[in-house]
Tab-separated table of C-alpha atoms and ligand atoms in Angstrom:
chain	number	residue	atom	x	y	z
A	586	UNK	CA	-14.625	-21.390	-5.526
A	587	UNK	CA	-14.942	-19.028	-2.284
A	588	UNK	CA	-11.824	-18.044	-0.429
A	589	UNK	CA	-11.591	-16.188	2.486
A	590	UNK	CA	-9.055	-13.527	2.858
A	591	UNK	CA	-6.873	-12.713	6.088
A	592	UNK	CA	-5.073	-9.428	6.265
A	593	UNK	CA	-3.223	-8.988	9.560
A	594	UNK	CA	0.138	-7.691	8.630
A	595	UNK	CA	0.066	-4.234	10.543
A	596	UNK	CA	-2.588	-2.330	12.015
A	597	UNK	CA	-5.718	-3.267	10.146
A	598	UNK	CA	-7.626	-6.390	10.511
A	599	UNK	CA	-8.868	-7.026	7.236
A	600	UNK	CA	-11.178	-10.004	5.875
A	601	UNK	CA	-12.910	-10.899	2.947
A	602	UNK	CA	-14.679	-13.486	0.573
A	603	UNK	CA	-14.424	-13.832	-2.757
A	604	UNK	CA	-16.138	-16.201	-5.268
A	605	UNK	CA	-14.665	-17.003	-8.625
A	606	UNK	CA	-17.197	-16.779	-10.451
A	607	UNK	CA	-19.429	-13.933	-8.418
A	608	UNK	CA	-16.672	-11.854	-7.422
A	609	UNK	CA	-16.160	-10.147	-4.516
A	610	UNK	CA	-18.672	-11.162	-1.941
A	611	UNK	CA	-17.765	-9.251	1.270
A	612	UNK	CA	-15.186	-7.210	2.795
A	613	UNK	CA	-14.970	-5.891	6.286
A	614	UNK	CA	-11.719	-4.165	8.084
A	615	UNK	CA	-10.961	-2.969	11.350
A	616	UNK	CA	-8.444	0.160	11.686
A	617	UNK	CA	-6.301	0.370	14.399
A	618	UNK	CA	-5.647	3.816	13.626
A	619	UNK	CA	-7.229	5.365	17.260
A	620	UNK	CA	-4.970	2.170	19.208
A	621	UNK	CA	-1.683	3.860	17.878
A	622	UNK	CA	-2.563	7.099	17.807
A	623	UNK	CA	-1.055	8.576	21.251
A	624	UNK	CA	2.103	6.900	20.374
A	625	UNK	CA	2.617	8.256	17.121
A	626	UNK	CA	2.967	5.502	15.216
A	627	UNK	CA	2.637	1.711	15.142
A	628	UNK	CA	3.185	-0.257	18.602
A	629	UNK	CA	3.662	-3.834	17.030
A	630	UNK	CA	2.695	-5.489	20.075
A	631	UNK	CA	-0.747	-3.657	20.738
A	632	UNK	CA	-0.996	-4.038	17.020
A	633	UNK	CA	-0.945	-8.164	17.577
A	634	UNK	CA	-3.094	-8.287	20.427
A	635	UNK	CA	-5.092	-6.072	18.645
A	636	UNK	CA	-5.519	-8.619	15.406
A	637	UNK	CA	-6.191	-11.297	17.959
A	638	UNK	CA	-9.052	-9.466	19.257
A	639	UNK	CA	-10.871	-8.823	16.089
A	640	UNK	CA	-10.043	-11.564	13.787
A	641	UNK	CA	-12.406	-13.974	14.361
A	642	UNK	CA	-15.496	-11.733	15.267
A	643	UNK	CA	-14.692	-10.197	11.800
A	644	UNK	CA	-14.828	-13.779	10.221
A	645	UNK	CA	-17.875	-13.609	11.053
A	646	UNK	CA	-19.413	-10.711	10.305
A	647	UNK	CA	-18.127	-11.221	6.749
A	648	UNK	CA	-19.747	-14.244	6.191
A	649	UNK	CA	-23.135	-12.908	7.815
A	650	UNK	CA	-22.444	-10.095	5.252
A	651	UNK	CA	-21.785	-12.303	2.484
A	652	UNK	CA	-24.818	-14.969	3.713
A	653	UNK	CA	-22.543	-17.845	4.069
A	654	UNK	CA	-21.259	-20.000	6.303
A	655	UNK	CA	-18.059	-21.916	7.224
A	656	UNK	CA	-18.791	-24.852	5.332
A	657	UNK	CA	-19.119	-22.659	2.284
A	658	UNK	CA	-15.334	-21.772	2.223
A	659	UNK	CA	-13.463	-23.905	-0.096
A	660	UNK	CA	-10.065	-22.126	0.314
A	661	UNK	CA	-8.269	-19.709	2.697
A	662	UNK	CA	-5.873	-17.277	1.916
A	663	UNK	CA	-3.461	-15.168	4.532
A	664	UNK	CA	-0.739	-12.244	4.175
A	665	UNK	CA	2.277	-14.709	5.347
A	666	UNK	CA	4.895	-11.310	4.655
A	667	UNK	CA	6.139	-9.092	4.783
A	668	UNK	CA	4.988	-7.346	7.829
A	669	UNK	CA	5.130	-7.507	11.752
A	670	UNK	CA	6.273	-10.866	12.877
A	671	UNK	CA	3.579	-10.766	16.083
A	672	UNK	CA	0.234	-8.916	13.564
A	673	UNK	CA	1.258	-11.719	10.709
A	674	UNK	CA	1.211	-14.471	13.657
A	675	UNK	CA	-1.806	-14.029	14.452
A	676	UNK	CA	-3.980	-13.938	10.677
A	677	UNK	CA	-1.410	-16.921	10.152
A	678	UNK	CA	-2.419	-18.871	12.663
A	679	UNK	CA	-6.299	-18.391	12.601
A	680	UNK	CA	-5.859	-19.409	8.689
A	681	UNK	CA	-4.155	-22.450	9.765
A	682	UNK	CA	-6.655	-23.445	12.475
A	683	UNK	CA	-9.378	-22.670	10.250
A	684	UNK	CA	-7.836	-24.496	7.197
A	685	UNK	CA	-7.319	-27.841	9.432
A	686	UNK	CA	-10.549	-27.749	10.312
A	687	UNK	CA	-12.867	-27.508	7.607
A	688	UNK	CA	-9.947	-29.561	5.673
A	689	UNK	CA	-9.459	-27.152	2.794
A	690	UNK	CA	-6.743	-25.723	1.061
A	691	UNK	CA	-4.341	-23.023	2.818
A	692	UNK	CA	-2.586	-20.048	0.916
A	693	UNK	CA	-0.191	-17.636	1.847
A	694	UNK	CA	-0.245	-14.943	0.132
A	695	UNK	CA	2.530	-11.827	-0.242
A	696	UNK	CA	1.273	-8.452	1.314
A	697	UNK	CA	2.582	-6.441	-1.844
A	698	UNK	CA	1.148	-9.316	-4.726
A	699	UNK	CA	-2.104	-8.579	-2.592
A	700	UNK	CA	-1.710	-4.568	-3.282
A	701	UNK	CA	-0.724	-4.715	-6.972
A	702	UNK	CA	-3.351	-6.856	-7.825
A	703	UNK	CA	-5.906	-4.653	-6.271
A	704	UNK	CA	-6.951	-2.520	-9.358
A	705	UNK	CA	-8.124	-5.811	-10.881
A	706	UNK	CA	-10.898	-6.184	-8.467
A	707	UNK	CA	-12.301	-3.300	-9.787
A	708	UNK	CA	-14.378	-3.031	-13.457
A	709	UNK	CA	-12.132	-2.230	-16.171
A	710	UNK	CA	-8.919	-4.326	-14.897
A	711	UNK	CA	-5.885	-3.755	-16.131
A	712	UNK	CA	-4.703	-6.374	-19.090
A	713	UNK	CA	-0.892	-7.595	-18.558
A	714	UNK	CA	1.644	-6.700	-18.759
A	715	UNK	CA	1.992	-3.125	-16.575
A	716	UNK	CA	3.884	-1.176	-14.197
A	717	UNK	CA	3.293	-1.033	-10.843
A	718	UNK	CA	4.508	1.809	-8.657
A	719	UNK	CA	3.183	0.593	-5.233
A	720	UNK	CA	3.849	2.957	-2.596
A	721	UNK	CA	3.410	1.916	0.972
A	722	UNK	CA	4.462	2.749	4.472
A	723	UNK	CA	7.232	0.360	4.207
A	724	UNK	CA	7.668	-0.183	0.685
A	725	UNK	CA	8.073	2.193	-2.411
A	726	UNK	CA	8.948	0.098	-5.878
A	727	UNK	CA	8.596	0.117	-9.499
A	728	UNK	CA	7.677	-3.499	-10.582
A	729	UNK	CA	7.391	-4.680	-14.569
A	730	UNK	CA	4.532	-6.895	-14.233
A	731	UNK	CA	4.359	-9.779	-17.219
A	732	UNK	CA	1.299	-11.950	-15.392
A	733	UNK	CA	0.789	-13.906	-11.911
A	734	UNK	CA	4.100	-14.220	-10.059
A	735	UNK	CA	6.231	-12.475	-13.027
A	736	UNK	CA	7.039	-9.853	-11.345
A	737	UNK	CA	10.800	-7.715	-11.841
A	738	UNK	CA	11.745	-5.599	-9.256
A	739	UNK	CA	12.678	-2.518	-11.940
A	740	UNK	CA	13.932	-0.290	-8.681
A	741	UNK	CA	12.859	0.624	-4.979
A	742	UNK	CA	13.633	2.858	-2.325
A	743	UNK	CA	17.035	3.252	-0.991
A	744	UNK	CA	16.188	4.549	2.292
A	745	UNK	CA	12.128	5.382	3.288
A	746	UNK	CA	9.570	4.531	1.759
A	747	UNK	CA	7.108	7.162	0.283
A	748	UNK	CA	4.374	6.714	3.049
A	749	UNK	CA	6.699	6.933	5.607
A	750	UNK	CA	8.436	9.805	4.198
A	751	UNK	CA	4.744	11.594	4.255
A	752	UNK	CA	4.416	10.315	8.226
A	753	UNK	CA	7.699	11.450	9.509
A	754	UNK	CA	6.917	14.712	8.018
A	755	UNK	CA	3.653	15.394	8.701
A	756	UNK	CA	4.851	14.299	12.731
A	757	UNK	CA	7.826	17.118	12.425
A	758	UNK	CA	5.145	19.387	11.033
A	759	UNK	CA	2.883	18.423	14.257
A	760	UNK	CA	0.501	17.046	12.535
A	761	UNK	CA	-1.542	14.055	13.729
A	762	UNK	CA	-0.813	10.194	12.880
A	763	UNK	CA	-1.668	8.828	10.640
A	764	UNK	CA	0.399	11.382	8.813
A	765	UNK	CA	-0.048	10.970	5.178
A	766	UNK	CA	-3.213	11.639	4.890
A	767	UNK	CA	-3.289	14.568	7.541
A	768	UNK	CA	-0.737	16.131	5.217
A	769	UNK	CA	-2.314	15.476	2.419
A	770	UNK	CA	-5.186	17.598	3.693
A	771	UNK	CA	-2.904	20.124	5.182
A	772	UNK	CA	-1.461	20.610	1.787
A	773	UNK	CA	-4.996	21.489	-0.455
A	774	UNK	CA	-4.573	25.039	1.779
A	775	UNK	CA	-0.825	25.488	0.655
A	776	UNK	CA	0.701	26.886	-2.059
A	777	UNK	CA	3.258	24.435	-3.283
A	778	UNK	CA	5.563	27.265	-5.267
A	779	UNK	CA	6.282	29.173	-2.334
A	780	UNK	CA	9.380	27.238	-1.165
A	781	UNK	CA	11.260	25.043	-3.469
A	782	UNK	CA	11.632	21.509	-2.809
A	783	UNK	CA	14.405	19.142	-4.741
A	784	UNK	CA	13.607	16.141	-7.039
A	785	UNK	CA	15.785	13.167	-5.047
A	786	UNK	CA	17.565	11.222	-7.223
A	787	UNK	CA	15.806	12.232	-10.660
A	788	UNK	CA	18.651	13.964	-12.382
A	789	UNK	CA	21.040	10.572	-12.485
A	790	UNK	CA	19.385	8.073	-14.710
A	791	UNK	CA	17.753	4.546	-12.786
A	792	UNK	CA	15.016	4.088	-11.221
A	793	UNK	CA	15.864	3.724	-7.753
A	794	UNK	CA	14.319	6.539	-4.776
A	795	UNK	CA	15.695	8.247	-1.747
A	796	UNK	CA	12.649	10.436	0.319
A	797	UNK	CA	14.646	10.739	3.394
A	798	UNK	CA	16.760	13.918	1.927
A	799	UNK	CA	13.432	15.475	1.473
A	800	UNK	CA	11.873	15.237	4.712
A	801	UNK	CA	15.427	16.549	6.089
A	802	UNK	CA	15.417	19.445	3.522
A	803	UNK	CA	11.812	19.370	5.461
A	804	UNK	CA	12.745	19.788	8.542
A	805	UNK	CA	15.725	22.546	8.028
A	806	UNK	CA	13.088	24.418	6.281
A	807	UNK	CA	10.557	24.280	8.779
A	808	UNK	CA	12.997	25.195	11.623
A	809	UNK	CA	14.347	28.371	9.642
A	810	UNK	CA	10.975	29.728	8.421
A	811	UNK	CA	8.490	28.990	11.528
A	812	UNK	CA	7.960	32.373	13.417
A	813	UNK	CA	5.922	31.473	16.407
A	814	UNK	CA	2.849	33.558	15.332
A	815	UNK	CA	0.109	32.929	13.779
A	816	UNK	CA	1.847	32.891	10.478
A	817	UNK	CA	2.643	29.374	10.930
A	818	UNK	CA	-0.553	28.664	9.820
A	819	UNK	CA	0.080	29.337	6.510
A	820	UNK	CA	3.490	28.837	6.562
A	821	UNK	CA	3.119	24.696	7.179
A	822	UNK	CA	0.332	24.725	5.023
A	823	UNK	CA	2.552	25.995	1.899
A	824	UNK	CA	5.692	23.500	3.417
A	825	UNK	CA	3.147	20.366	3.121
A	826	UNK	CA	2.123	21.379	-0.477
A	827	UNK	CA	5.767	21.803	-1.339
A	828	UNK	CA	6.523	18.648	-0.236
A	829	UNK	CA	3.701	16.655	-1.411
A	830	UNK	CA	4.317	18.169	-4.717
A	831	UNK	CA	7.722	17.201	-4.364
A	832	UNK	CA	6.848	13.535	-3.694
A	833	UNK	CA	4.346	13.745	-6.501
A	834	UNK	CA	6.912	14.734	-9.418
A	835	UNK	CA	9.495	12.676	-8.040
A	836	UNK	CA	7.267	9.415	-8.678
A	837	UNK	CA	5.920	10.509	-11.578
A	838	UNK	CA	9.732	11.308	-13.180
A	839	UNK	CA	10.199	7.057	-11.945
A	840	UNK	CA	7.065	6.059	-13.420
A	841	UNK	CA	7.604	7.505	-17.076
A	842	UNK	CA	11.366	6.347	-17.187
A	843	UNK	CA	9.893	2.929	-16.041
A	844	UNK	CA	7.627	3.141	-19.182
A	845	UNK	CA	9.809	4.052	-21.466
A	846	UNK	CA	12.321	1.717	-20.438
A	847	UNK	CA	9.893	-1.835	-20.384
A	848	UNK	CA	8.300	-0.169	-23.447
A	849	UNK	CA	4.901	-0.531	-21.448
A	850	UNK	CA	1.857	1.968	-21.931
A	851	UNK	CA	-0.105	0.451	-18.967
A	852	UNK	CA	0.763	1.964	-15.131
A	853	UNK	CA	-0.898	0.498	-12.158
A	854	UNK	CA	-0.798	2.655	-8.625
A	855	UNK	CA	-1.376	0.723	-5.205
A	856	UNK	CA	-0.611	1.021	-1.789
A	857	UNK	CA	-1.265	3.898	0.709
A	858	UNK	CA	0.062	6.567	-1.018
A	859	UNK	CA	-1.947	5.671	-4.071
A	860	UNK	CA	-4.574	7.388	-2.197
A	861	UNK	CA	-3.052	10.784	-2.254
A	862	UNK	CA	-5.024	13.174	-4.648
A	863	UNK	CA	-2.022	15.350	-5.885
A	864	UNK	CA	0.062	12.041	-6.898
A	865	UNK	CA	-3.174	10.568	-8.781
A	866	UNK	CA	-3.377	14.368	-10.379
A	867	UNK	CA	0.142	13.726	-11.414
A	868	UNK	CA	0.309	10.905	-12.820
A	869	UNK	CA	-3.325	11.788	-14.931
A	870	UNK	CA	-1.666	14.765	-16.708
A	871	UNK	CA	1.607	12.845	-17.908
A	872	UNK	CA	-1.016	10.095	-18.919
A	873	UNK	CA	-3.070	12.247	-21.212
A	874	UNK	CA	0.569	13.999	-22.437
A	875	UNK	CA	2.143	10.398	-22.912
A	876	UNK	CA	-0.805	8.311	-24.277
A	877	UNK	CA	-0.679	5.684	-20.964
A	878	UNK	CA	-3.612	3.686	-19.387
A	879	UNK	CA	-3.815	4.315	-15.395
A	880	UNK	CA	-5.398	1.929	-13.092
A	881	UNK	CA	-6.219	2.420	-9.751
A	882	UNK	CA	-7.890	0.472	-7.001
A	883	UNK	CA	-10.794	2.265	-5.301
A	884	UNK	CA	-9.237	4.311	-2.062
A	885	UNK	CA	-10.252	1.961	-0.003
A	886	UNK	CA	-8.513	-1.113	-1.741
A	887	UNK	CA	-5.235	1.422	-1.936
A	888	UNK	CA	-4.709	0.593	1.941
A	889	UNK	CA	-4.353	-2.454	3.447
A	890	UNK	CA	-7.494	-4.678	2.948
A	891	UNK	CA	-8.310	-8.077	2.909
A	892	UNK	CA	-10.373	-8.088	-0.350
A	893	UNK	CA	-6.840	-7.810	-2.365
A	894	UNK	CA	-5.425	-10.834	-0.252
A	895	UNK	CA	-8.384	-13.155	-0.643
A	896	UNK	CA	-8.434	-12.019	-4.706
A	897	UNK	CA	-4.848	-12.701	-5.084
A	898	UNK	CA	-4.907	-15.989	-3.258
A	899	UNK	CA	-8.016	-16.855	-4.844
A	900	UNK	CA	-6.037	-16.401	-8.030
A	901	UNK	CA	-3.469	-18.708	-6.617
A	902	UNK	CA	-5.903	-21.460	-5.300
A	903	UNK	CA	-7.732	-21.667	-8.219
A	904	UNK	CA	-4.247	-22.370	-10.190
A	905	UNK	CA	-4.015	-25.459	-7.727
A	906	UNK	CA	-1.408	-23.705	-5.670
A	907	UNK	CA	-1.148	-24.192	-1.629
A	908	UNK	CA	1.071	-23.938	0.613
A	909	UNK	CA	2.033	-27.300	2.462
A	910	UNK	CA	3.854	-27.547	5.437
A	911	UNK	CA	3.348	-24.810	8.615
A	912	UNK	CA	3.084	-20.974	7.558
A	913	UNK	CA	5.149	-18.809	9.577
A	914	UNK	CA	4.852	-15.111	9.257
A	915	UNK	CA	7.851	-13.358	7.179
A	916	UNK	CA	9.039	-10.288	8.178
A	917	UNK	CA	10.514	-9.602	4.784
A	918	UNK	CA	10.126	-11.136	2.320
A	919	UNK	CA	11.705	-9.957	-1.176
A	920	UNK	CA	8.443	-10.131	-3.936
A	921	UNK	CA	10.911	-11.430	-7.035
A	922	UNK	CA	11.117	-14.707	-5.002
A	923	UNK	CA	7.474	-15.147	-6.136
A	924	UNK	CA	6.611	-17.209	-8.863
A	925	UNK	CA	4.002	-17.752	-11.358
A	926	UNK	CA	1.345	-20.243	-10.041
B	491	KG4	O1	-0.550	0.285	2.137
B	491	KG4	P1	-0.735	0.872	3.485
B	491	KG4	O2	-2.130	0.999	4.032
B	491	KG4	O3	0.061	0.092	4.564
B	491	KG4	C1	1.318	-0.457	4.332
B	491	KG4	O4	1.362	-1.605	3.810
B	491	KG4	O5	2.279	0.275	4.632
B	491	KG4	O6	-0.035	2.317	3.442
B	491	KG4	C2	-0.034	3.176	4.545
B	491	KG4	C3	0.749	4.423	4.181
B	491	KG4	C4	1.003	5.329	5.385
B	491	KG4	O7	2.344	5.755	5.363
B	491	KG4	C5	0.048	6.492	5.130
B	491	KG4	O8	0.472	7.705	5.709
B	491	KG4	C6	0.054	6.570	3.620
B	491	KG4	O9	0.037	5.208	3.209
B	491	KG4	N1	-1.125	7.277	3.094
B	491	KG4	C7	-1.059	8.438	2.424
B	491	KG4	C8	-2.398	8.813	2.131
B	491	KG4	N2	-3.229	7.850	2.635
B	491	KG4	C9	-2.428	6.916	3.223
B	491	KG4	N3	-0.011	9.177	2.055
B	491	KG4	C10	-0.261	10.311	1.380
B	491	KG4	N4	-1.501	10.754	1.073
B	491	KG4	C11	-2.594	10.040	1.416
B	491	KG4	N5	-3.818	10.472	1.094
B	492	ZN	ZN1	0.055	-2.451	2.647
């Protein structure tokens, strides 16, 4: 069974084919990274006109990639939520189009079932049941994962999420957008002991976050120590490690309470953040200490993509699952509502 995959829930245009039995076919993305650069961050209506732009020309340079053609498709699936109401609109409605036409089967799929199924595209999968920490721009959660659609919310971020923590920082640090990953780089010159960073919320037990304390502790720090020479340098450099260190422990502490507590040895990592070197580093030494399996999708199946949308929908279709009756986008769209297929 081939599905095609539509990712249009922010600022990448993402599509993909996969096949049942052959796996992964193609994948292709756009970024819209340069669009929303000289704002600073997302502009969800260039971001939609954007998606309109590229989705279809992308259609079909995945199937030229993948050397089939429309008739081949027996199944679409499309991120339906949680994203931007305008970005989803428009991946929903090509899907729907699409699906009408060549009268087969229409999925929607949830943006964050797409990312924590994403280490299972890759060889080795993870066997159920694990943890997933996924760690987005929007989202950062803990999730015990028992199969398809079992999925219990084990705790989440009370205010920002972990990417956008990283962004907002790296922005009052100056640095360029996207930010996470300009920190990130920032950081491998710092020296992450020179200032000292808190832990939020890991000396109360649960498994909830908080990152906005840190990137205010951030800022204060940044305001009191920058000199206006060329010691600033140095001095951001040693602020971004402290803080991506900082970020780094702080999941970590989650993950192994979330272990201990489900009584699982298996952690999964997806979504932007997953990409970030010192957090994989992390995680890898309490692994080795603590005896867990870690799974990770490739870095380029840790941001948004379609290949994870067209596997997990694939999954879904090939359970007999569709969704009747129009799509709409959903802006949120809590992922315990899901079920199993
Ligand atoms: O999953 P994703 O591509 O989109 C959402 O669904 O949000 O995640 C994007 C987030 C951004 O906040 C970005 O700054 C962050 O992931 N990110 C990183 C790194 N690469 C991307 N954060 C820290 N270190 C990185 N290497
Ligand atoms: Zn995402």
């Amino acid at each position: 069974m081939l599905t095609l995959g539509i990712e249009s829930s922010c600022d990448e245009t993402g599509i993909a084919l996969y096949d049942s039995e052959q796996g992964l076919l193609a994948d292709v993305l756009y970024s819209q990274v340069s669009l929303h650069a000289e704002y600073g961050g997302v502009v969800p209506e260039l971001a939609s006109r954007d998606h309109l732009r590229k989705t279809i020309p992308l259609i079909r340079e995945c199937l030229q990639q993948a050397d089939k053609s429309l008739a081949d498709i027996d199944g679409i699936a499309v991120t339906e939520g949680p994203g931007l109401i305008g970005a989803l609109l428009v991946g929903t409605s090509i899907a729907h189009g699409l699906a009408r036409a060549l009268k087969v089967p229409l999925l929607a799929v949830h943006h964050m079932e797409g990312h924590l199924l994403a280490p299972m595209l890759e060889d080795n999968p993870p066997a159920f049941p694990f943890v997933a920490l996924l760690v987005s721009g929007g989202h950062s959660m803990l999730i015990e994962v028992r199969g398809i659609g079992e999925y219990t919310l084990l705790g989440e971020t009370l205010d920002d999420a972990a990417g956008e923590a990283f962004d907002k920082t790296a922005k009052l640090l100056g640095l360029s957008y996207p930010g996470g990953p300009a920190l990130a780089k920032l950081a491998t010159k710092g020296d992450p002991e020179r200032y000292r960073f808190p832990r939020p919320m890991t000396d109360r037990p649960g498994l909830d976050m908080s990152f906005s304390g840190l990137k205010t502790h951030t800022r204060t720090l940044w305001q009191k120590e920058r000199t206006g020479t060329s010691d600033d340098e140095t001095i951001k450099a040693d602020i971004a490690a402290g803080f991506q260190q900082a970020v780094a422990q702080t999941l970590m502490i989650k993950c192994r309470r979330a272990l201990e507590q489900t009584q699982c040895k298996r952690l999964i990592i997806a979504g932007g953040v997953g990409a970030n070197q010192e957090l994989r580093a992390t995680l890898l030494a309490e692994a080795d200490k603590k005896g867990w399996e870690v799974y990770w999708p490739r870095l380029a199946f840790c941001t948004d993509n379609g290949a994870m949308i067209a596997y997990a929908g694939s999954l879904r279709l090939q359970a007999g699952e569709t969704s009747t009756g129009g799509i709409r986008g959903r802006p949120r769209w809590p992922l315990d509502e899901l079920k199993a297929p």
